[in-house]
PDB file of C-alpha atoms in Angstrom:
ATOM      1  CA  MET A  29      53.347 -13.547  -1.641  1.00  0.00           C
ATOM      2  CA  GLY A  30      54.803 -14.369  -5.057  1.00  0.00           C
ATOM      3  CA  SER A  31      53.262 -13.411  -8.440  1.00  0.00           C
ATOM      4  CA  PRO A  32      50.546 -15.609  -9.843  1.00  0.00           C
ATOM      5  CA  GLU A  33      51.726 -15.189 -13.625  1.00  0.00           C
ATOM      6  CA  GLY A  34      52.859 -18.560 -14.338  1.00  0.00           C
ATOM      7  CA  MET A  35      51.044 -20.408 -11.684  1.00  0.00           C
ATOM      8  CA  ALA A  36      48.792 -23.254 -12.666  1.00  0.00           C
ATOM      9  CA  LYS A  37      44.866 -23.038 -12.792  1.00  0.00           C
ATOM     10  CA  PRO A  38      43.287 -24.240  -9.776  1.00  0.00           C
ATOM     11  CA  GLU A  39      40.940 -27.211  -9.782  1.00  0.00           C
ATOM     12  CA  GLU A  40      38.764 -25.844  -7.188  1.00  0.00           C
ATOM     13  CA  GLN A  41      37.869 -22.231  -6.659  1.00  0.00           C
ATOM     14  CA  ARG A  42      35.622 -20.586  -3.762  1.00  0.00           C
ATOM     15  CA  LEU A  43      33.912 -17.099  -4.222  1.00  0.00           C
ATOM     16  CA  GLY A  44      32.193 -16.230  -1.029  1.00  0.00           C
ATOM     17  CA  PRO A  45      29.167 -18.999  -0.999  1.00  0.00           C
ATOM     18  CA  VAL A  46      29.815 -20.334  -4.587  1.00  0.00           C
ATOM     19  CA  LEU A  47      32.039 -23.332  -5.528  1.00  0.00           C
ATOM     20  CA  ARG A  48      33.509 -23.628  -8.999  1.00  0.00           C
ATOM     21  CA  ARG A  49      35.591 -26.912 -10.248  1.00  0.00           C
ATOM     22  CA  ARG A  50      37.707 -27.581 -13.142  1.00  0.00           C
ATOM     23  CA  ASP A  51      36.617 -25.399 -16.330  1.00  0.00           C
ATOM     24  CA  GLN A  52      34.517 -23.535 -14.294  1.00  0.00           C
ATOM     25  CA  VAL A  53      37.126 -22.213 -12.641  1.00  0.00           C
ATOM     26  CA  GLN A  54      37.410 -18.214 -13.073  1.00  0.00           C
ATOM     27  CA  PRO A  55      40.682 -15.905 -13.396  1.00  0.00           C
ATOM     28  CA  GLY A  56      41.232 -13.922 -10.688  1.00  0.00           C
ATOM     29  CA  THR A  57      39.333 -13.134  -7.633  1.00  0.00           C
ATOM     30  CA  THR A  58      36.132 -11.203  -6.838  1.00  0.00           C
ATOM     31  CA  ASP A  59      38.315  -8.092  -5.308  1.00  0.00           C
ATOM     32  CA  GLN A  60      39.949  -7.749  -8.388  1.00  0.00           C
ATOM     33  CA  ARG A  61      37.517  -7.767 -10.881  1.00  0.00           C
ATOM     34  CA  LEU A  62      35.496  -5.112  -8.236  1.00  0.00           C
ATOM     35  CA  LEU A  63      38.655  -2.976  -8.138  1.00  0.00           C
ATOM     36  CA  ASP A  64      39.736  -3.549 -12.015  1.00  0.00           C
ATOM     37  CA  THR A  65      38.948   0.150 -13.605  1.00  0.00           C
ATOM     38  CA  GLU A  66      39.492  -1.518 -17.309  1.00  0.00           C
ATOM     39  CA  GLY A  67      36.437  -3.369 -19.224  1.00  0.00           C
ATOM     40  CA  ASP A  68      33.297  -2.339 -20.470  1.00  0.00           C
ATOM     41  CA  SER A  69      29.881  -1.565 -18.519  1.00  0.00           C
ATOM     42  CA  GLU A  70      28.329  -5.313 -19.260  1.00  0.00           C
ATOM     43  CA  TRP A  71      28.629  -5.726 -15.320  1.00  0.00           C
ATOM     44  CA  VAL A  72      25.427  -3.841 -14.183  1.00  0.00           C
ATOM     45  CA  HIS A  73      23.706  -6.367 -16.649  1.00  0.00           C
ATOM     46  CA  THR A  74      25.107  -9.357 -14.896  1.00  0.00           C
ATOM     47  CA  ASP A  75      22.748 -11.818 -12.589  1.00  0.00           C
ATOM     48  CA  PRO A  76      24.705 -11.266  -9.503  1.00  0.00           C
ATOM     49  CA  TRP A  77      24.141  -7.095  -9.935  1.00  0.00           C
ATOM     50  CA  ARG A  78      20.481  -7.879 -10.540  1.00  0.00           C
ATOM     51  CA  VAL A  79      20.102  -9.373  -7.086  1.00  0.00           C
ATOM     52  CA  MET A  80      21.381  -6.030  -5.762  1.00  0.00           C
ATOM     53  CA  ARG A  81      18.528  -4.037  -7.791  1.00  0.00           C
ATOM     54  CA  ILE A  82      16.368  -6.643  -6.600  1.00  0.00           C
ATOM     55  CA  GLN A  83      17.398  -6.401  -3.544  1.00  0.00           C
ATOM     56  CA  SER A  84      17.088  -2.399  -3.733  1.00  0.00           C
ATOM     57  CA  GLU A  85      13.286  -2.724  -4.817  1.00  0.00           C
ATOM     58  CA  PHE A  86      12.030  -4.622  -1.851  1.00  0.00           C
ATOM     59  CA  VAL A  87      13.888  -2.323   0.747  1.00  0.00           C
ATOM     60  CA  GLU A  88      12.406   1.047  -0.901  1.00  0.00           C
ATOM     61  CA  GLY A  89       8.958  -0.938  -1.156  1.00  0.00           C
ATOM     62  CA  PHE A  90       8.888  -1.890   2.439  1.00  0.00           C
ATOM     63  CA  GLY A  91      10.255   1.615   3.659  1.00  0.00           C
ATOM     64  CA  ALA A  92       7.809   3.540   1.758  1.00  0.00           C
ATOM     65  CA  LEU A  93       4.450   1.034   2.817  1.00  0.00           C
ATOM     66  CA  ALA A  94       5.481  -0.340   6.374  1.00  0.00           C
ATOM     67  CA  GLU A  95       3.410   2.139   7.897  1.00  0.00           C
ATOM     68  CA  LEU A  96       0.401   1.997   6.157  1.00  0.00           C
ATOM     69  CA  PRO A  97      -2.963   0.964   7.984  1.00  0.00           C
ATOM     70  CA  SER A  98      -5.196  -2.031   6.967  1.00  0.00           C
ATOM     71  CA  ALA A  99      -5.185  -1.982   3.325  1.00  0.00           C
ATOM     72  CA  ILE A 100      -7.097  -3.874   0.316  1.00  0.00           C
ATOM     73  CA  SER A 101      -5.811  -4.148  -3.044  1.00  0.00           C
ATOM     74  CA  VAL A 102      -8.050  -3.271  -5.799  1.00  0.00           C
ATOM     75  CA  PHE A 103      -7.351  -4.710  -9.442  1.00  0.00           C
ATOM     76  CA  GLY A 104      -8.889  -4.265 -12.703  1.00  0.00           C
ATOM     77  CA  SER A 105      -8.415  -3.036 -16.424  1.00  0.00           C
ATOM     78  CA  ALA A 106      -6.185  -0.162 -17.340  1.00  0.00           C
ATOM     79  CA  ARG A 107      -8.263   0.207 -20.494  1.00  0.00           C
ATOM     80  CA  THR A 108     -11.422   0.695 -18.429  1.00  0.00           C
ATOM     81  CA  LYS A 109     -12.997   3.695 -19.945  1.00  0.00           C
ATOM     82  CA  PRO A 110     -13.772   6.824 -17.466  1.00  0.00           C
ATOM     83  CA  ASP A 111     -16.827   7.302 -18.389  1.00  0.00           C
ATOM     84  CA  SER A 112     -18.118   3.576 -18.080  1.00  0.00           C
ATOM     85  CA  PRO A 113     -20.329   2.143 -15.094  1.00  0.00           C
ATOM     86  CA  GLU A 114     -17.038  -0.093 -14.100  1.00  0.00           C
ATOM     87  CA  TYR A 115     -14.942   3.167 -13.676  1.00  0.00           C
ATOM     88  CA  GLU A 116     -17.863   4.651 -11.241  1.00  0.00           C
ATOM     89  CA  ALA A 117     -17.932   1.179  -9.652  1.00  0.00           C
ATOM     90  CA  GLY A 118     -14.177   1.699  -9.157  1.00  0.00           C
ATOM     91  CA  VAL A 119     -14.787   5.340  -7.630  1.00  0.00           C
ATOM     92  CA  ARG A 120     -17.417   4.082  -5.553  1.00  0.00           C
ATOM     93  CA  LEU A 121     -15.348   1.198  -3.918  1.00  0.00           C
ATOM     94  CA  GLY A 122     -12.379   3.518  -3.420  1.00  0.00           C
ATOM     95  CA  ARG A 123     -14.509   5.787  -1.373  1.00  0.00           C
ATOM     96  CA  ALA A 124     -16.442   2.983   0.831  1.00  0.00           C
ATOM     97  CA  LEU A 125     -13.015   1.271   1.230  1.00  0.00           C
ATOM     98  CA  VAL A 126     -11.819   4.374   3.034  1.00  0.00           C
ATOM     99  CA  GLU A 127     -15.078   5.267   4.771  1.00  0.00           C
ATOM    100  CA  ALA A 128     -14.401   1.896   6.439  1.00  0.00           C
ATOM    101  CA  GLY A 129     -11.349   2.406   7.507  1.00  0.00           C
ATOM    102  CA  PHE A 130      -8.959   0.922   4.872  1.00  0.00           C
ATOM    103  CA  ALA A 131      -6.076   2.484   2.432  1.00  0.00           C
ATOM    104  CA  VAL A 132      -6.410   1.579  -0.940  1.00  0.00           C
ATOM    105  CA  ILE A 133      -3.420   0.189  -3.018  1.00  0.00           C
ATOM    106  CA  THR A 134      -3.774  -0.425  -6.709  1.00  0.00           C
ATOM    107  CA  GLY A 135      -1.409  -1.144  -9.951  1.00  0.00           C
ATOM    108  CA  GLY A 136      -1.162   2.871 -10.000  1.00  0.00           C
ATOM    109  CA  GLY A 137      -2.423   3.179 -13.768  1.00  0.00           C
ATOM    110  CA  PRO A 138      -5.371   4.154 -15.456  1.00  0.00           C
ATOM    111  CA  GLY A 139      -8.559   2.512 -16.001  1.00  0.00           C
ATOM    112  CA  ALA A 140      -9.893   0.793 -12.953  1.00  0.00           C
ATOM    113  CA  MET A 141      -7.273   1.350 -11.233  1.00  0.00           C
ATOM    114  CA  GLU A 142      -7.081   5.439 -11.173  1.00  0.00           C
ATOM    115  CA  ALA A 143     -11.113   4.676 -10.476  1.00  0.00           C
ATOM    116  CA  ALA A 144     -10.176   3.531  -6.897  1.00  0.00           C
ATOM    117  CA  ASN A 145      -7.427   5.653  -6.452  1.00  0.00           C
ATOM    118  CA  LYS A 146      -9.794   8.467  -7.012  1.00  0.00           C
ATOM    119  CA  GLY A 147     -12.484   7.261  -4.706  1.00  0.00           C
ATOM    120  CA  ALA A 148     -10.044   6.589  -2.137  1.00  0.00           C
ATOM    121  CA  ARG A 149      -8.315  10.276  -2.615  1.00  0.00           C
ATOM    122  CA  GLU A 150     -11.589  12.084  -2.745  1.00  0.00           C
ATOM    123  CA  ALA A 151     -12.482  10.275   0.579  1.00  0.00           C
ATOM    124  CA  LYS A 152      -9.224  11.856   2.143  1.00  0.00           C
ATOM    125  CA  GLY A 153      -7.886   8.566   2.573  1.00  0.00           C
ATOM    126  CA  ILE A 154      -4.560   6.942   1.575  1.00  0.00           C
ATOM    127  CA  SER A 155      -4.054   6.241  -2.257  1.00  0.00           C
ATOM    128  CA  VAL A 156      -1.505   3.924  -2.948  1.00  0.00           C
ATOM    129  CA  GLY A 157      -0.036   3.147  -6.392  1.00  0.00           C
ATOM    130  CA  LEU A 158       2.411   0.155  -7.186  1.00  0.00           C
ATOM    131  CA  GLY A 159       3.522   0.749 -10.857  1.00  0.00           C
ATOM    132  CA  ILE A 160       5.422  -1.311 -13.223  1.00  0.00           C
ATOM    133  CA  GLU A 161       8.345  -0.591 -15.862  1.00  0.00           C
ATOM    134  CA  LEU A 162       6.410  -1.211 -19.091  1.00  0.00           C
ATOM    135  CA  PRO A 163       7.433  -0.057 -22.552  1.00  0.00           C
ATOM    136  CA  PHE A 164       3.670   1.224 -22.697  1.00  0.00           C
ATOM    137  CA  GLU A 165       3.345   2.200 -19.318  1.00  0.00           C
ATOM    138  CA  GLN A 166       1.679   5.623 -18.608  1.00  0.00           C
ATOM    139  CA  GLY A 167       2.994   6.423 -15.295  1.00  0.00           C
ATOM    140  CA  LEU A 168       1.159   6.761 -12.045  1.00  0.00           C
ATOM    141  CA  ASN A 169      -2.076   8.437 -12.244  1.00  0.00           C
ATOM    142  CA  GLN A 170      -2.634  12.077 -10.720  1.00  0.00           C
ATOM    143  CA  HIS A 171      -4.693  10.260  -7.840  1.00  0.00           C
ATOM    144  CA  VAL A 172      -1.883   8.398  -5.986  1.00  0.00           C
ATOM    145  CA  ASP A 173      -0.239   9.889  -2.989  1.00  0.00           C
ATOM    146  CA  ILE A 174       1.720   7.269  -1.930  1.00  0.00           C
ATOM    147  CA  GLY A 175       3.321   5.735  -5.229  1.00  0.00           C
ATOM    148  CA  VAL A 176       6.162   3.085  -6.070  1.00  0.00           C
ATOM    149  CA  ASN A 177       7.512   2.014  -9.472  1.00  0.00           C
ATOM    150  CA  PHE A 178       9.008  -1.342  -9.700  1.00  0.00           C
ATOM    151  CA  ARG A 179      11.490  -3.155 -12.371  1.00  0.00           C
ATOM    152  CA  TYR A 180      10.282  -6.725 -11.135  1.00  0.00           C
ATOM    153  CA  PHE A 181       6.478  -7.952 -11.352  1.00  0.00           C
ATOM    154  CA  PHE A 182       7.482 -10.603  -8.584  1.00  0.00           C
ATOM    155  CA  VAL A 183       8.538  -7.770  -6.034  1.00  0.00           C
ATOM    156  CA  ARG A 184       5.633  -5.643  -7.027  1.00  0.00           C
ATOM    157  CA  LYS A 185       3.223  -8.772  -6.585  1.00  0.00           C
ATOM    158  CA  THR A 186       5.034  -9.213  -2.894  1.00  0.00           C
ATOM    159  CA  MET A 187       3.943  -5.540  -1.944  1.00  0.00           C
ATOM    160  CA  PHE A 188       0.380  -6.303  -2.911  1.00  0.00           C
ATOM    161  CA  VAL A 189       0.070  -9.418  -0.725  1.00  0.00           C
ATOM    162  CA  LYS A 190       2.322  -8.014   2.268  1.00  0.00           C
ATOM    163  CA  TYR A 191       0.576  -4.774   2.975  1.00  0.00           C
ATOM    164  CA  ALA A 192      -2.921  -5.835   1.885  1.00  0.00           C
ATOM    165  CA  GLN A 193      -5.658  -7.579   3.824  1.00  0.00           C
ATOM    166  CA  GLY A 194      -7.723  -8.855   1.245  1.00  0.00           C
ATOM    167  CA  PHE A 195      -7.986  -8.138  -2.679  1.00  0.00           C
ATOM    168  CA  VAL A 196     -11.055  -6.581  -4.925  1.00  0.00           C
ATOM    169  CA  VAL A 197     -10.934  -7.562  -8.150  1.00  0.00           C
ATOM    170  CA  LEU A 198     -12.720  -5.274 -10.658  1.00  0.00           C
ATOM    171  CA  PRO A 199     -12.948  -6.712 -14.513  1.00  0.00           C
ATOM    172  CA  GLY A 200      -9.824  -7.000 -16.092  1.00  0.00           C
ATOM    173  CA  GLY A 201      -7.357  -8.529 -18.546  1.00  0.00           C
ATOM    174  CA  LEU A 202      -4.704 -10.585 -18.370  1.00  0.00           C
ATOM    175  CA  GLY A 203      -2.701  -8.676 -15.323  1.00  0.00           C
ATOM    176  CA  THR A 204      -5.658  -8.637 -13.534  1.00  0.00           C
ATOM    177  CA  LEU A 205      -6.073 -12.641 -13.693  1.00  0.00           C
ATOM    178  CA  ASP A 206      -2.483 -12.849 -12.983  1.00  0.00           C
ATOM    179  CA  GLU A 207      -3.105 -11.179  -9.966  1.00  0.00           C
ATOM    180  CA  LEU A 208      -6.128 -13.183  -8.862  1.00  0.00           C
ATOM    181  CA  PHE A 209      -4.805 -16.599  -9.562  1.00  0.00           C
ATOM    182  CA  GLU A 210      -1.577 -15.669  -7.491  1.00  0.00           C
ATOM    183  CA  ALA A 211      -3.914 -14.632  -4.511  1.00  0.00           C
ATOM    184  CA  LEU A 212      -6.176 -17.639  -5.001  1.00  0.00           C
ATOM    185  CA  THR A 213      -3.207 -20.106  -5.046  1.00  0.00           C
ATOM    186  CA  LEU A 214      -1.486 -18.367  -1.861  1.00  0.00           C
ATOM    187  CA  VAL A 215      -4.695 -18.836   0.041  1.00  0.00           C
ATOM    188  CA  GLN A 216      -5.304 -22.562  -1.552  1.00  0.00           C
ATOM    189  CA  THR A 217      -1.862 -23.188  -0.161  1.00  0.00           C
ATOM    190  CA  ARG A 218      -1.812 -21.761   2.934  1.00  0.00           C
ATOM    191  CA  LYS A 219       0.926 -19.372   2.268  1.00  0.00           C
ATOM    192  CA  VAL A 220      -1.443 -16.266   3.338  1.00  0.00           C
ATOM    193  CA  THR A 221      -4.217 -16.719   6.000  1.00  0.00           C
ATOM    194  CA  ARG A 222      -7.354 -14.487   6.599  1.00  0.00           C
ATOM    195  CA  PHE A 223      -7.336 -13.201   2.850  1.00  0.00           C
ATOM    196  CA  PRO A 224     -10.617 -12.337   1.557  1.00  0.00           C
ATOM    197  CA  ILE A 225     -10.887 -12.268  -2.346  1.00  0.00           C
ATOM    198  CA  VAL A 226     -13.872 -10.508  -4.025  1.00  0.00           C
ATOM    199  CA  LEU A 227     -14.831 -10.434  -7.877  1.00  0.00           C
ATOM    200  CA  PHE A 228     -16.773  -7.567  -8.526  1.00  0.00           C
ATOM    201  CA  GLY A 229     -19.141  -7.503 -11.555  1.00  0.00           C
ATOM    202  CA  SER A 230     -21.249 -11.216 -11.395  1.00  0.00           C
ATOM    203  CA  ALA A 231     -21.746 -10.794 -15.492  1.00  0.00           C
ATOM    204  CA  TYR A 232     -18.139 -10.277 -16.227  1.00  0.00           C
ATOM    205  CA  TRP A 233     -16.748 -12.965 -14.016  1.00  0.00           C
ATOM    206  CA  LYS A 234     -19.736 -15.656 -14.705  1.00  0.00           C
ATOM    207  CA  GLY A 235     -17.684 -17.440 -17.489  1.00  0.00           C
ATOM    208  CA  LEU A 236     -14.769 -17.591 -15.497  1.00  0.00           C
ATOM    209  CA  VAL A 237     -16.406 -18.946 -12.033  1.00  0.00           C
ATOM    210  CA  ASP A 238     -18.372 -21.729 -14.417  1.00  0.00           C
ATOM    211  CA  TRP A 239     -15.212 -22.908 -16.240  1.00  0.00           C
ATOM    212  CA  LEU A 240     -13.489 -23.197 -12.744  1.00  0.00           C
ATOM    213  CA  LYS A 241     -16.948 -25.079 -11.458  1.00  0.00           C
ATOM    214  CA  ASP A 242     -17.292 -27.196 -14.752  1.00  0.00           C
ATOM    215  CA  SER A 243     -14.169 -28.039 -15.987  1.00  0.00           C
ATOM    216  CA  VAL A 244     -11.442 -27.418 -13.335  1.00  0.00           C
ATOM    217  CA  VAL A 245     -13.373 -28.765  -9.863  1.00  0.00           C
ATOM    218  CA  ALA A 246     -15.437 -31.386 -12.118  1.00  0.00           C
ATOM    219  CA  GLY A 247     -12.519 -32.600 -14.005  1.00  0.00           C
ATOM    220  CA  GLY A 248     -10.454 -33.172 -10.669  1.00  0.00           C
ATOM    221  CA  LYS A 249      -7.863 -30.679 -10.712  1.00  0.00           C
ATOM    222  CA  ALA A 250      -9.227 -28.569  -7.518  1.00  0.00           C
ATOM    223  CA  SER A 251     -11.376 -29.288  -5.034  1.00  0.00           C
ATOM    224  CA  GLU A 252     -14.902 -28.050  -4.500  1.00  0.00           C
ATOM    225  CA  ARG A 253     -14.327 -26.131  -1.242  1.00  0.00           C
ATOM    226  CA  ASP A 254     -11.966 -24.085  -3.462  1.00  0.00           C
ATOM    227  CA  LEU A 255     -14.493 -22.445  -4.922  1.00  0.00           C
ATOM    228  CA  LEU A 256     -15.141 -20.811  -1.542  1.00  0.00           C
ATOM    229  CA  LEU A 257     -12.005 -18.943  -1.553  1.00  0.00           C
ATOM    230  CA  PHE A 258     -13.807 -16.241  -3.158  1.00  0.00           C
ATOM    231  CA  HIS A 259     -17.027 -13.906  -3.390  1.00  0.00           C
ATOM    232  CA  VAL A 260     -18.848 -12.510  -6.196  1.00  0.00           C
ATOM    233  CA  THR A 261     -21.043  -9.058  -5.995  1.00  0.00           C
ATOM    234  CA  ASP A 262     -22.263  -6.354  -7.751  1.00  0.00           C
ATOM    235  CA  ASP A 263     -22.749  -4.300  -4.668  1.00  0.00           C
ATOM    236  CA  VAL A 264     -19.910  -2.198  -3.426  1.00  0.00           C
ATOM    237  CA  GLU A 265     -21.201  -1.939  -0.166  1.00  0.00           C
ATOM    238  CA  GLU A 266     -21.485  -5.705  -0.040  1.00  0.00           C
ATOM    239  CA  ALA A 267     -17.839  -5.906  -1.002  1.00  0.00           C
ATOM    240  CA  VAL A 268     -16.532  -3.692   1.411  1.00  0.00           C
ATOM    241  CA  ALA A 269     -18.258  -5.954   4.276  1.00  0.00           C
ATOM    242  CA  LEU A 270     -17.166  -8.909   2.680  1.00  0.00           C
ATOM    243  CA  VAL A 271     -13.458  -7.847   3.221  1.00  0.00           C
ATOM    244  CA  SER A 272     -14.270  -6.230   6.384  1.00  0.00           C
ATOM    245  CA  LYS A 273     -15.898  -9.213   7.929  1.00  0.00           C
ATOM    246  CA  GLU A 274     -13.077 -11.338   7.153  1.00  0.00           C
ATOM    247  CA  VAL A 275     -10.440  -9.474   8.112  1.00  0.00           C
ATOM    248  CA  GLY A 276     -12.130  -8.894  11.482  1.00  0.00           C
ATOM    249  CA  ARG A 277     -12.987  -5.438  11.050  1.00  0.00           C
TER     250      ARG A 277
END
């Protein structure tokens, strides 16, 4: 084969499944760019390389959690104080879930997450923490027995849903609300089935529930039956009974 030097730039280029034409044609080949040792390290920050990182996070998460028994994901604020009633409720909830035969999955952080992990560990159950890389993250709490740290929120969210049979949501902030509404959307759109969602702490959640009823549903942005996608309780035993009933335990 002759040298490519001096050859006219092709009008069409196929790089695996990618088609490039006209001004979007790139010089050289994929193999050439892979084997070329010259250049800087900026390639590790390109989108195609990120896909490999994302893939590796899915593989690591699936591998670590594939053998979990039935589990419940517990969400809540990282700012919940250890001496607060909410923290104590989280401990009791984690313990009761284990006693009902569930593993407990949390975001692995402090506060309400730590409380649920602590309760699960004290009950000698499986205590799981799915952490996330954040500038202010404190790392996985000491009560986590199986821990996975993620770079990407959406990979972590997949693990919460894939390996849990339901959610119990303690009082929390924006991250907790994000997980809650994603779960509600998945159930509403039937992307998942038989997925109980329990809001723990009626006083805390009352304003949100009223807004959903009086503004969202009343304004025609959701249906009346969407309010049946979740339950509200102040009782640990009831919370466990609700998730157990809906998953057929």
